[in-house]
PDB file of C-alpha atoms and ligand atoms in Angstrom:
ATOM      1  CA  MET A 101      85.050 224.498  -5.496  1.00  0.00           C
ATOM      2  CA  GLU A 102      83.236 227.168  -7.455  1.00  0.00           C
ATOM      3  CA  LYS A 103      81.068 229.478  -5.373  1.00  0.00           C
ATOM      4  CA  GLN A 104      77.905 231.001  -6.744  1.00  0.00           C
ATOM      5  CA  PRO A 105      76.707 234.471  -5.808  1.00  0.00           C
ATOM      6  CA  ILE A 106      73.123 235.483  -5.141  1.00  0.00           C
ATOM      7  CA  LEU A 107      71.699 237.251  -8.183  1.00  0.00           C
ATOM      8  CA  ALA A 108      69.130 239.905  -7.364  1.00  0.00           C
ATOM      9  CA  THR A 109      66.846 240.952 -10.223  1.00  0.00           C
ATOM     10  CA  GLY A 110      63.970 243.437 -10.033  1.00  0.00           C
ATOM     11  CA  ARG A 111      61.678 241.030  -8.143  1.00  0.00           C
ATOM     12  CA  LEU A 112      63.667 237.842  -7.637  1.00  0.00           C
ATOM     13  CA  TYR A 113      66.554 236.428  -5.660  1.00  0.00           C
ATOM     14  CA  LEU A 114      68.460 233.625  -7.370  1.00  0.00           C
ATOM     15  CA  ARG A 115      70.565 231.651  -4.913  1.00  0.00           C
ATOM     16  CA  PRO A 116      72.359 228.295  -4.886  1.00  0.00           C
ATOM     17  CA  PHE A 117      70.196 225.236  -4.198  1.00  0.00           C
ATOM     18  CA  ASP A 118      70.500 223.745  -0.745  1.00  0.00           C
ATOM     19  CA  ILE A 119      69.691 220.203   0.322  1.00  0.00           C
ATOM     20  CA  ALA A 120      66.988 221.739   2.569  1.00  0.00           C
ATOM     21  CA  ASP A 121      65.120 222.711  -0.634  1.00  0.00           C
ATOM     22  CA  ALA A 122      64.471 219.037  -1.405  1.00  0.00           C
ATOM     23  CA  PRO A 123      60.902 218.741  -0.034  1.00  0.00           C
ATOM     24  CA  GLU A 124      59.814 221.880  -1.928  1.00  0.00           C
ATOM     25  CA  VAL A 125      61.550 220.723  -5.124  1.00  0.00           C
ATOM     26  CA  GLN A 126      59.675 217.435  -4.814  1.00  0.00           C
ATOM     27  CA  ARG A 127      56.364 219.225  -4.237  1.00  0.00           C
ATOM     28  CA  LEU A 128      56.729 221.726  -7.107  1.00  0.00           C
ATOM     29  CA  CYS A 129      58.314 219.353  -9.646  1.00  0.00           C
ATOM     30  CA  GLY A 130      55.888 216.626  -8.577  1.00  0.00           C
ATOM     31  CA  ASP A 131      53.098 218.661 -10.191  1.00  0.00           C
ATOM     32  CA  TYR A 132      51.830 216.913 -13.324  1.00  0.00           C
ATOM     33  CA  ALA A 133      51.793 220.262 -15.185  1.00  0.00           C
ATOM     34  CA  VAL A 134      55.531 220.693 -14.627  1.00  0.00           C
ATOM     35  CA  ALA A 135      56.419 217.053 -15.327  1.00  0.00           C
ATOM     36  CA  ALA A 136      54.413 217.022 -18.576  1.00  0.00           C
ATOM     37  CA  THR A 137      56.668 219.530 -20.393  1.00  0.00           C
ATOM     38  CA  THR A 138      60.025 218.423 -18.981  1.00  0.00           C
ATOM     39  CA  LEU A 139      61.949 215.179 -18.708  1.00  0.00           C
ATOM     40  CA  LEU A 140      60.954 214.856 -15.043  1.00  0.00           C
ATOM     41  CA  PRO A 141      59.337 211.609 -13.939  1.00  0.00           C
ATOM     42  CA  TYR A 142      55.746 211.492 -12.735  1.00  0.00           C
ATOM     43  CA  PRO A 143      55.035 210.763  -9.986  1.00  0.00           C
ATOM     44  CA  TYR A 144      58.197 212.331  -8.583  1.00  0.00           C
ATOM     45  CA  PRO A 145      59.834 209.656  -6.400  1.00  0.00           C
ATOM     46  CA  ASP A 146      60.951 210.155  -2.804  1.00  0.00           C
ATOM     47  CA  GLY A 147      64.685 210.816  -2.557  1.00  0.00           C
ATOM     48  CA  LEU A 148      65.138 212.094  -6.111  1.00  0.00           C
ATOM     49  CA  ALA A 149      65.234 215.764  -5.098  1.00  0.00           C
ATOM     50  CA  GLU A 150      68.044 215.101  -2.606  1.00  0.00           C
ATOM     51  CA  VAL A 151      70.056 213.218  -5.260  1.00  0.00           C
ATOM     52  CA  TRP A 152      69.374 215.933  -7.861  1.00  0.00           C
ATOM     53  CA  ILE A 153      70.462 218.775  -5.563  1.00  0.00           C
ATOM     54  CA  ALA A 154      73.602 216.911  -4.493  1.00  0.00           C
ATOM     55  CA  SER A 155      74.623 216.234  -8.104  1.00  0.00           C
ATOM     56  CA  LEU A 156      73.831 219.828  -9.035  1.00  0.00           C
ATOM     57  CA  ARG A 157      76.090 221.110  -6.278  1.00  0.00           C
ATOM     58  CA  GLU A 158      78.832 218.787  -7.456  1.00  0.00           C
ATOM     59  CA  ASP A 159      78.483 219.981 -11.065  1.00  0.00           C
ATOM     60  CA  VAL A 160      78.575 223.600  -9.905  1.00  0.00           C
ATOM     61  CA  GLY A 161      81.669 222.841  -7.846  1.00  0.00           C
ATOM     62  CA  HIS A 162      83.426 221.427 -10.917  1.00  0.00           C
ATOM     63  CA  GLY A 163      82.391 224.369 -13.101  1.00  0.00           C
ATOM     64  CA  ASP A 164      80.120 222.114 -15.183  1.00  0.00           C
ATOM     65  CA  ALA A 165      76.949 223.974 -14.256  1.00  0.00           C
ATOM     66  CA  ALA A 166      75.455 227.091 -12.769  1.00  0.00           C
ATOM     67  CA  ALA A 167      72.194 226.459 -10.945  1.00  0.00           C
ATOM     68  CA  PHE A 168      69.913 228.842  -9.107  1.00  0.00           C
ATOM     69  CA  ALA A 169      66.913 228.399  -6.870  1.00  0.00           C
ATOM     70  CA  ILE A 170      64.393 231.162  -7.551  1.00  0.00           C
ATOM     71  CA  THR A 171      62.826 232.956  -4.581  1.00  0.00           C
ATOM     72  CA  LEU A 172      60.786 236.128  -4.154  1.00  0.00           C
ATOM     73  CA  ALA A 173      62.724 237.402  -1.146  1.00  0.00           C
ATOM     74  CA  PRO A 174      66.051 236.766   0.549  1.00  0.00           C
ATOM     75  CA  GLY A 175      65.502 233.572   2.520  1.00  0.00           C
ATOM     76  CA  GLY A 176      62.066 233.256   0.936  1.00  0.00           C
ATOM     77  CA  SER A 177      60.449 230.044  -0.239  1.00  0.00           C
ATOM     78  CA  LEU A 178      61.341 228.403  -3.491  1.00  0.00           C
ATOM     79  CA  ILE A 179      59.241 229.174  -6.587  1.00  0.00           C
ATOM     80  CA  GLY A 180      61.396 227.606  -9.320  1.00  0.00           C
ATOM     81  CA  GLY A 181      64.827 226.848 -10.677  1.00  0.00           C
ATOM     82  CA  VAL A 182      67.174 227.638 -13.551  1.00  0.00           C
ATOM     83  CA  ARG A 183      70.159 225.545 -14.545  1.00  0.00           C
ATOM     84  CA  LEU A 184      72.881 226.217 -17.070  1.00  0.00           C
ATOM     85  CA  ARG A 185      74.800 223.075 -18.104  1.00  0.00           C
ATOM     86  CA  ILE A 186      78.239 224.262 -19.107  1.00  0.00           C
ATOM     87  CA  ASP A 187      80.454 222.777 -21.788  1.00  0.00           C
ATOM     88  CA  ALA A 188      83.689 224.692 -21.239  1.00  0.00           C
ATOM     89  CA  ASP A 189      85.409 223.214 -24.328  1.00  0.00           C
ATOM     90  CA  HIS A 190      82.887 224.979 -26.531  1.00  0.00           C
ATOM     91  CA  ALA A 191      82.163 227.906 -24.184  1.00  0.00           C
ATOM     92  CA  ARG A 192      78.457 227.132 -24.382  1.00  0.00           C
ATOM     93  CA  GLY A 193      75.693 226.532 -21.894  1.00  0.00           C
ATOM     94  CA  GLU A 194      72.342 224.744 -22.114  1.00  0.00           C
ATOM     95  CA  LEU A 195      69.497 226.228 -20.114  1.00  0.00           C
ATOM     96  CA  GLY A 196      66.735 224.378 -18.312  1.00  0.00           C
ATOM     97  CA  PHE A 197      64.133 226.066 -16.119  1.00  0.00           C
ATOM     98  CA  TRP A 198      60.827 225.593 -14.326  1.00  0.00           C
ATOM     99  CA  ILE A 199      58.458 227.649 -12.210  1.00  0.00           C
ATOM    100  CA  GLY A 200      55.921 226.239  -9.744  1.00  0.00           C
ATOM    101  CA  ARG A 201      52.483 226.347 -11.324  1.00  0.00           C
ATOM    102  CA  ARG A 202      50.941 228.845  -8.889  1.00  0.00           C
ATOM    103  CA  CYS A 203      53.489 231.447 -10.053  1.00  0.00           C
ATOM    104  CA  TRP A 204      53.103 231.041 -13.824  1.00  0.00           C
ATOM    105  CA  GLY A 205      52.241 233.989 -16.033  1.00  0.00           C
ATOM    106  CA  ARG A 206      53.908 236.722 -13.970  1.00  0.00           C
ATOM    107  CA  GLY A 207      57.113 237.025 -15.976  1.00  0.00           C
ATOM    108  CA  TYR A 208      59.222 235.266 -13.339  1.00  0.00           C
ATOM    109  CA  ALA A 209      60.775 232.703 -15.729  1.00  0.00           C
ATOM    110  CA  THR A 210      61.748 235.470 -18.140  1.00  0.00           C
ATOM    111  CA  GLU A 211      63.291 237.579 -15.376  1.00  0.00           C
ATOM    112  CA  ALA A 212      65.278 234.640 -13.954  1.00  0.00           C
ATOM    113  CA  VAL A 213      66.423 233.245 -17.302  1.00  0.00           C
ATOM    114  CA  ARG A 214      67.604 236.680 -18.484  1.00  0.00           C
ATOM    115  CA  ALA A 215      69.746 237.018 -15.352  1.00  0.00           C
ATOM    116  CA  VAL A 216      71.257 233.538 -15.763  1.00  0.00           C
ATOM    117  CA  ILE A 217      72.073 234.118 -19.445  1.00  0.00           C
ATOM    118  CA  GLU A 218      73.868 237.315 -18.462  1.00  0.00           C
ATOM    119  CA  TYR A 219      75.640 235.443 -15.654  1.00  0.00           C
ATOM    120  CA  GLY A 220      76.779 232.751 -18.105  1.00  0.00           C
ATOM    121  CA  PHE A 221      78.206 235.327 -20.501  1.00  0.00           C
ATOM    122  CA  SER A 222      79.851 237.598 -17.957  1.00  0.00           C
ATOM    123  CA  VAL A 223      81.040 235.184 -15.259  1.00  0.00           C
ATOM    124  CA  HIS A 224      81.625 231.934 -17.183  1.00  0.00           C
ATOM    125  CA  GLY A 225      82.767 233.679 -20.355  1.00  0.00           C
ATOM    126  CA  LEU A 226      80.318 231.679 -22.467  1.00  0.00           C
ATOM    127  CA  HIS A 227      80.074 232.358 -26.170  1.00  0.00           C
ATOM    128  CA  ARG A 228      76.658 230.762 -26.680  1.00  0.00           C
ATOM    129  CA  VAL A 229      73.628 229.877 -24.573  1.00  0.00           C
ATOM    130  CA  TYR A 230      70.955 227.580 -25.975  1.00  0.00           C
ATOM    131  CA  ALA A 231      67.830 225.789 -24.817  1.00  0.00           C
ATOM    132  CA  MET A 232      65.257 223.335 -26.075  1.00  0.00           C
ATOM    133  CA  HIS A 233      61.581 222.833 -25.348  1.00  0.00           C
ATOM    134  CA  PHE A 234      58.823 220.516 -26.485  1.00  0.00           C
ATOM    135  CA  SER A 235      57.190 222.144 -29.514  1.00  0.00           C
ATOM    136  CA  ARG A 236      53.822 221.747 -27.782  1.00  0.00           C
ATOM    137  CA  ASN A 237      55.070 224.024 -24.962  1.00  0.00           C
ATOM    138  CA  PRO A 238      54.936 227.508 -26.535  1.00  0.00           C
ATOM    139  CA  ALA A 239      55.148 229.283 -23.151  1.00  0.00           C
ATOM    140  CA  SER A 240      58.725 228.066 -22.823  1.00  0.00           C
ATOM    141  CA  GLY A 241      59.541 229.253 -26.348  1.00  0.00           C
ATOM    142  CA  ARG A 242      58.045 232.614 -25.531  1.00  0.00           C
ATOM    143  CA  VAL A 243      60.299 232.911 -22.465  1.00  0.00           C
ATOM    144  CA  MET A 244      63.316 232.178 -24.674  1.00  0.00           C
ATOM    145  CA  GLU A 245      62.198 234.712 -27.262  1.00  0.00           C
ATOM    146  CA  LYS A 246      61.681 237.383 -24.586  1.00  0.00           C
ATOM    147  CA  CYS A 247      65.210 236.655 -23.362  1.00  0.00           C
ATOM    148  CA  GLY A 248      66.667 237.555 -26.749  1.00  0.00           C
ATOM    149  CA  MET A 249      67.150 234.029 -28.051  1.00  0.00           C
ATOM    150  CA  LEU A 250      66.604 233.195 -31.726  1.00  0.00           C
ATOM    151  CA  HIS A 251      64.581 230.236 -32.923  1.00  0.00           C
ATOM    152  CA  GLU A 252      67.149 228.047 -34.673  1.00  0.00           C
ATOM    153  CA  GLY A 253      65.094 225.066 -35.659  1.00  0.00           C
ATOM    154  CA  ARG A 254      62.953 222.101 -34.808  1.00  0.00           C
ATOM    155  CA  PHE A 255      64.137 218.543 -34.220  1.00  0.00           C
ATOM    156  CA  ARG A 256      61.396 216.203 -35.336  1.00  0.00           C
ATOM    157  CA  GLU A 257      60.475 213.465 -32.841  1.00  0.00           C
ATOM    158  CA  HIS A 258      63.777 214.068 -31.079  1.00  0.00           C
ATOM    159  CA  VAL A 259      62.682 212.985 -27.603  1.00  0.00           C
ATOM    160  CA  LYS A 260      60.603 210.064 -26.390  1.00  0.00           C
ATOM    161  CA  LYS A 261      58.444 211.317 -23.547  1.00  0.00           C
ATOM    162  CA  TRP A 262      56.237 208.815 -21.777  1.00  0.00           C
ATOM    163  CA  GLY A 263      56.351 206.532 -24.813  1.00  0.00           C
ATOM    164  CA  VAL A 264      55.566 209.246 -27.415  1.00  0.00           C
ATOM    165  CA  TYR A 265      58.112 210.754 -29.829  1.00  0.00           C
ATOM    166  CA  GLU A 266      57.986 214.529 -29.486  1.00  0.00           C
ATOM    167  CA  ASP A 267      59.185 217.426 -31.643  1.00  0.00           C
ATOM    168  CA  VAL A 268      61.605 219.757 -29.875  1.00  0.00           C
ATOM    169  CA  ASP A 269      62.434 223.404 -30.690  1.00  0.00           C
ATOM    170  CA  LEU A 270      65.943 224.823 -30.372  1.00  0.00           C
ATOM    171  CA  TRP A 271      66.716 228.437 -29.420  1.00  0.00           C
ATOM    172  CA  GLY A 272      70.062 230.133 -28.936  1.00  0.00           C
ATOM    173  CA  VAL A 273      71.767 233.424 -28.224  1.00  0.00           C
ATOM    174  CA  LEU A 274      75.379 234.421 -28.832  1.00  0.00           C
ATOM    175  CA  ARG A 275      77.334 236.798 -26.628  1.00  0.00           C
ATOM    176  CA  GLU A 276      77.811 238.928 -29.735  1.00  0.00           C
ATOM    177  CA  PRO A 277      74.346 238.491 -31.230  1.00  0.00           C
ATOM    178  CA  ALA A 278      73.859 238.082 -34.959  1.00  0.00           C
ATOM    179  CA  PRO A 279      71.519 240.678 -36.509  1.00  0.00           C
ATOM    180  CA  ARG A 280      67.939 239.742 -35.607  1.00  0.00           C
ATOM    181  CA  THR A 281      66.053 238.294 -38.542  1.00  0.00           C
ATOM    182  CA  GLY A 282      63.456 236.281 -36.607  1.00  0.00           C
ATOM    183  CA  THR A 283      64.644 232.833 -37.612  1.00  0.00           C
ATOM    184  CA  TYR A 284      68.235 231.745 -38.042  1.00  0.00           C
ATOM    185  CA  ILE A 285      69.075 231.105 -41.712  1.00  0.00           C
ATOM    186  CA  PRO A 286      72.184 228.953 -42.073  1.00  0.00           C
ATOM    187  CA  PRO A 287      74.828 229.985 -44.625  1.00  0.00           C
ATOM    188  CA  PRO A 288      74.970 227.885 -47.826  1.00  0.00           C
ATOM    189  CA  LEU A 289      76.964 224.668 -47.475  1.00  0.00           C
ATOM    190  CA  ARG A 290      80.391 224.658 -49.019  1.00  0.00           C
ATOM    191  CA  GLY A 291      82.617 221.609 -49.474  1.00  0.00           C
ATOM    192  CA  MET A 292      82.949 220.667 -45.815  1.00  0.00           C
ATOM    193  CA  SER A 293      85.441 218.495 -44.059  1.00  0.00           C
ATOM    194  CA  LEU A 294      85.347 218.101 -40.280  1.00  0.00           C
TER     195      LEU A 294
HETATM  196  C1  LIG B  71      57.447 227.496 -19.186  1.00  0.00           C
HETATM  197  C2  LIG B  71      57.442 228.193 -17.837  1.00  0.00           C
HETATM  198  C3  LIG B  71      58.842 228.157 -17.237  1.00  0.00           C
HETATM  199  C4  LIG B  71      57.015 229.652 -18.009  1.00  0.00           C
HETATM  200  O1  LIG B  71      57.114 230.311 -16.749  1.00  0.00           O
HETATM  201  P1  LIG B  71      56.408 231.716 -16.499  1.00  0.00           P
HETATM  202  O2  LIG B  71      56.994 232.319 -15.270  1.00  0.00           O
HETATM  203  O3  LIG B  71      54.943 231.539 -16.560  1.00  0.00           O
HETATM  204  O4  LIG B  71      56.913 232.515 -17.794  1.00  0.00           O
HETATM  205  P2  LIG B  71      56.745 234.080 -18.094  1.00  0.00           P
HETATM  206  O5  LIG B  71      55.582 234.600 -17.314  1.00  0.00           O
HETATM  207  O6  LIG B  71      58.073 234.734 -17.891  1.00  0.00           O
HETATM  208  O7  LIG B  71      56.436 234.105 -19.659  1.00  0.00           O
HETATM  209  C5  LIG B  71      55.507 233.198 -20.214  1.00  0.00           C
HETATM  210  C6  LIG B  71      55.101 233.701 -21.575  1.00  0.00           C
HETATM  211  O8  LIG B  71      54.484 232.620 -22.279  1.00  0.00           O
HETATM  212  C7  LIG B  71      53.225 233.054 -22.724  1.00  0.00           C
HETATM  213  N1  LIG B  71      52.383 231.877 -22.811  1.00  0.00           N
HETATM  214  C8  LIG B  71      51.815 231.176 -21.815  1.00  0.00           C
HETATM  215  N2  LIG B  71      51.094 230.158 -22.328  1.00  0.00           N
HETATM  216  C9  LIG B  71      51.230 230.234 -23.673  1.00  0.00           C
HETATM  217  C10 LIG B  71      50.717 229.488 -24.759  1.00  0.00           C
HETATM  218  N3  LIG B  71      49.920 228.419 -24.567  1.00  0.00           N
HETATM  219  N4  LIG B  71      51.047 229.862 -26.021  1.00  0.00           N
HETATM  220  C11 LIG B  71      51.860 230.916 -26.229  1.00  0.00           C
HETATM  221  N5  LIG B  71      52.380 231.670 -25.250  1.00  0.00           N
HETATM  222  C12 LIG B  71      52.056 231.331 -23.979  1.00  0.00           C
HETATM  223  C13 LIG B  71      52.792 234.055 -21.693  1.00  0.00           C
HETATM  224  O9  LIG B  71      51.728 234.849 -22.183  1.00  0.00           O
HETATM  225  C14 LIG B  71      54.095 234.827 -21.507  1.00  0.00           C
HETATM  226  O10 LIG B  71      54.366 235.655 -22.596  1.00  0.00           O
HETATM  227  P3  LIG B  71      53.990 237.246 -22.606  1.00  0.00           P
HETATM  228  O11 LIG B  71      54.785 237.877 -21.506  1.00  0.00           O
HETATM  229  O12 LIG B  71      54.373 237.708 -23.955  1.00  0.00           O
HETATM  230  O13 LIG B  71      52.524 237.354 -22.329  1.00  0.00           O
HETATM  231  C15 LIG B  71      56.433 227.514 -16.844  1.00  0.00           C
HETATM  232  O14 LIG B  71      55.210 227.415 -17.486  1.00  0.00           O
HETATM  233  C16 LIG B  71      56.899 226.141 -16.403  1.00  0.00           C
HETATM  234  O15 LIG B  71      57.689 226.012 -15.483  1.00  0.00           O
HETATM  235  N6  LIG B  71      56.376 225.099 -17.069  1.00  0.00           N
HETATM  236  C17 LIG B  71      56.725 223.716 -16.696  1.00  0.00           C
HETATM  237  C18 LIG B  71      58.203 223.401 -16.892  1.00  0.00           C
HETATM  238  C19 LIG B  71      58.691 223.801 -18.275  1.00  0.00           C
HETATM  239  O16 LIG B  71      57.999 223.636 -19.272  1.00  0.00           O
HETATM  240  N7  LIG B  71      59.912 224.311 -18.303  1.00  0.00           N
HETATM  241  C20 LIG B  71      60.564 224.676 -19.553  1.00  0.00           C
HETATM  242  C21 LIG B  71      61.202 223.464 -20.111  1.00  0.00           C
HETATM  243  S1  LIG B  71      62.191 223.903 -21.513  1.00  0.00           S
END
């Protein structure tokens, strides 16, 4: 079983999720404002948080994820979460994150996501970290930008959310970053065989 450390940043403590976090996860993720820009259901059903935390702990144990509960003090109450889904074959991780609404706009997501990107590179030896957000959720894109990720493109109507096809933006960062040009410009296609 993989064991996760506690990551201390300037203001935050990132620790493993515990099953005891379930009621708070349900309360914070049950907020319409959080559900509306994620793939979370609304309303958030009873029992889902327990199942989610258990599966998260299993994924972490198998090395398929790193997941951190965000708190403001050691032993303090939960304010959000960051997860890195790890694909070891490709040495890449996909980020997902949320902050409880009362704590938005204080730089907490940026601080936590930066620490988890660094953790993915240094501890899991990842080569690439990427993340996606609904194009109508610029705050999430701004967090990714502030964490040194490059905007790599937009998938049109990539996700069906509550019956509506939604555009999704893709951001990524490499351990050895390419020179920053704002937007990733792919090299010209040559005769390609996979
Ligand atoms: C997206 C989210 C994680 C941001 O958390 P946060 O702690 O408020 O983020 P930060 O304070 O670190 O940074 C937010 C940035 O977005 C900016 N921002 C906020 N609303 C914005 C908007 N409508 N348009 C553009 N930028 C916006 C803020 O000004 C800030 O940037 P700045 O530091 O340059 O001023 C939070 O809103 C959230 O949990 N939302 C619901 C779940 C979600 O969408 N998760 C991401 C899924 S990919």
